[in-house]
């Protein structure tokens, strides 16, 4: 249900102001749907739900630098679907870049 989904997302509320703003907008979209545009907006809405869940998981359980970079690059854009190929380098998060690079390095 929508309520259960929003409750799950609410667990990360307060961890990042960008996430909080995104969650407020998403909550409004899910609880006050516009029937006239629901069908054409379905794909965008599901995309936003997925991004919100990713952000929630990162904020609760992930590396704080990576979570901050994710929120900066995925939640703060005025362009929908910016999450495809978004770069954290554009958002001034060098610590997050190093965290991601460290995770990619293979040491033998």
XYZ file of C-alpha atoms in Angstrom, residues 69 73 86-93:
10
model
C 26.310 12.567 -3.392
C 22.773 14.317 -7.963
C 24.138 11.495 -13.394
C 27.603 12.372 -12.195
C 28.516 13.078 -8.603
C 31.503 15.067 -9.882
C 29.123 17.860 -10.842
C 27.920 18.199 -7.267
C 31.131 18.910 -5.372
C 31.390 15.633 -3.463
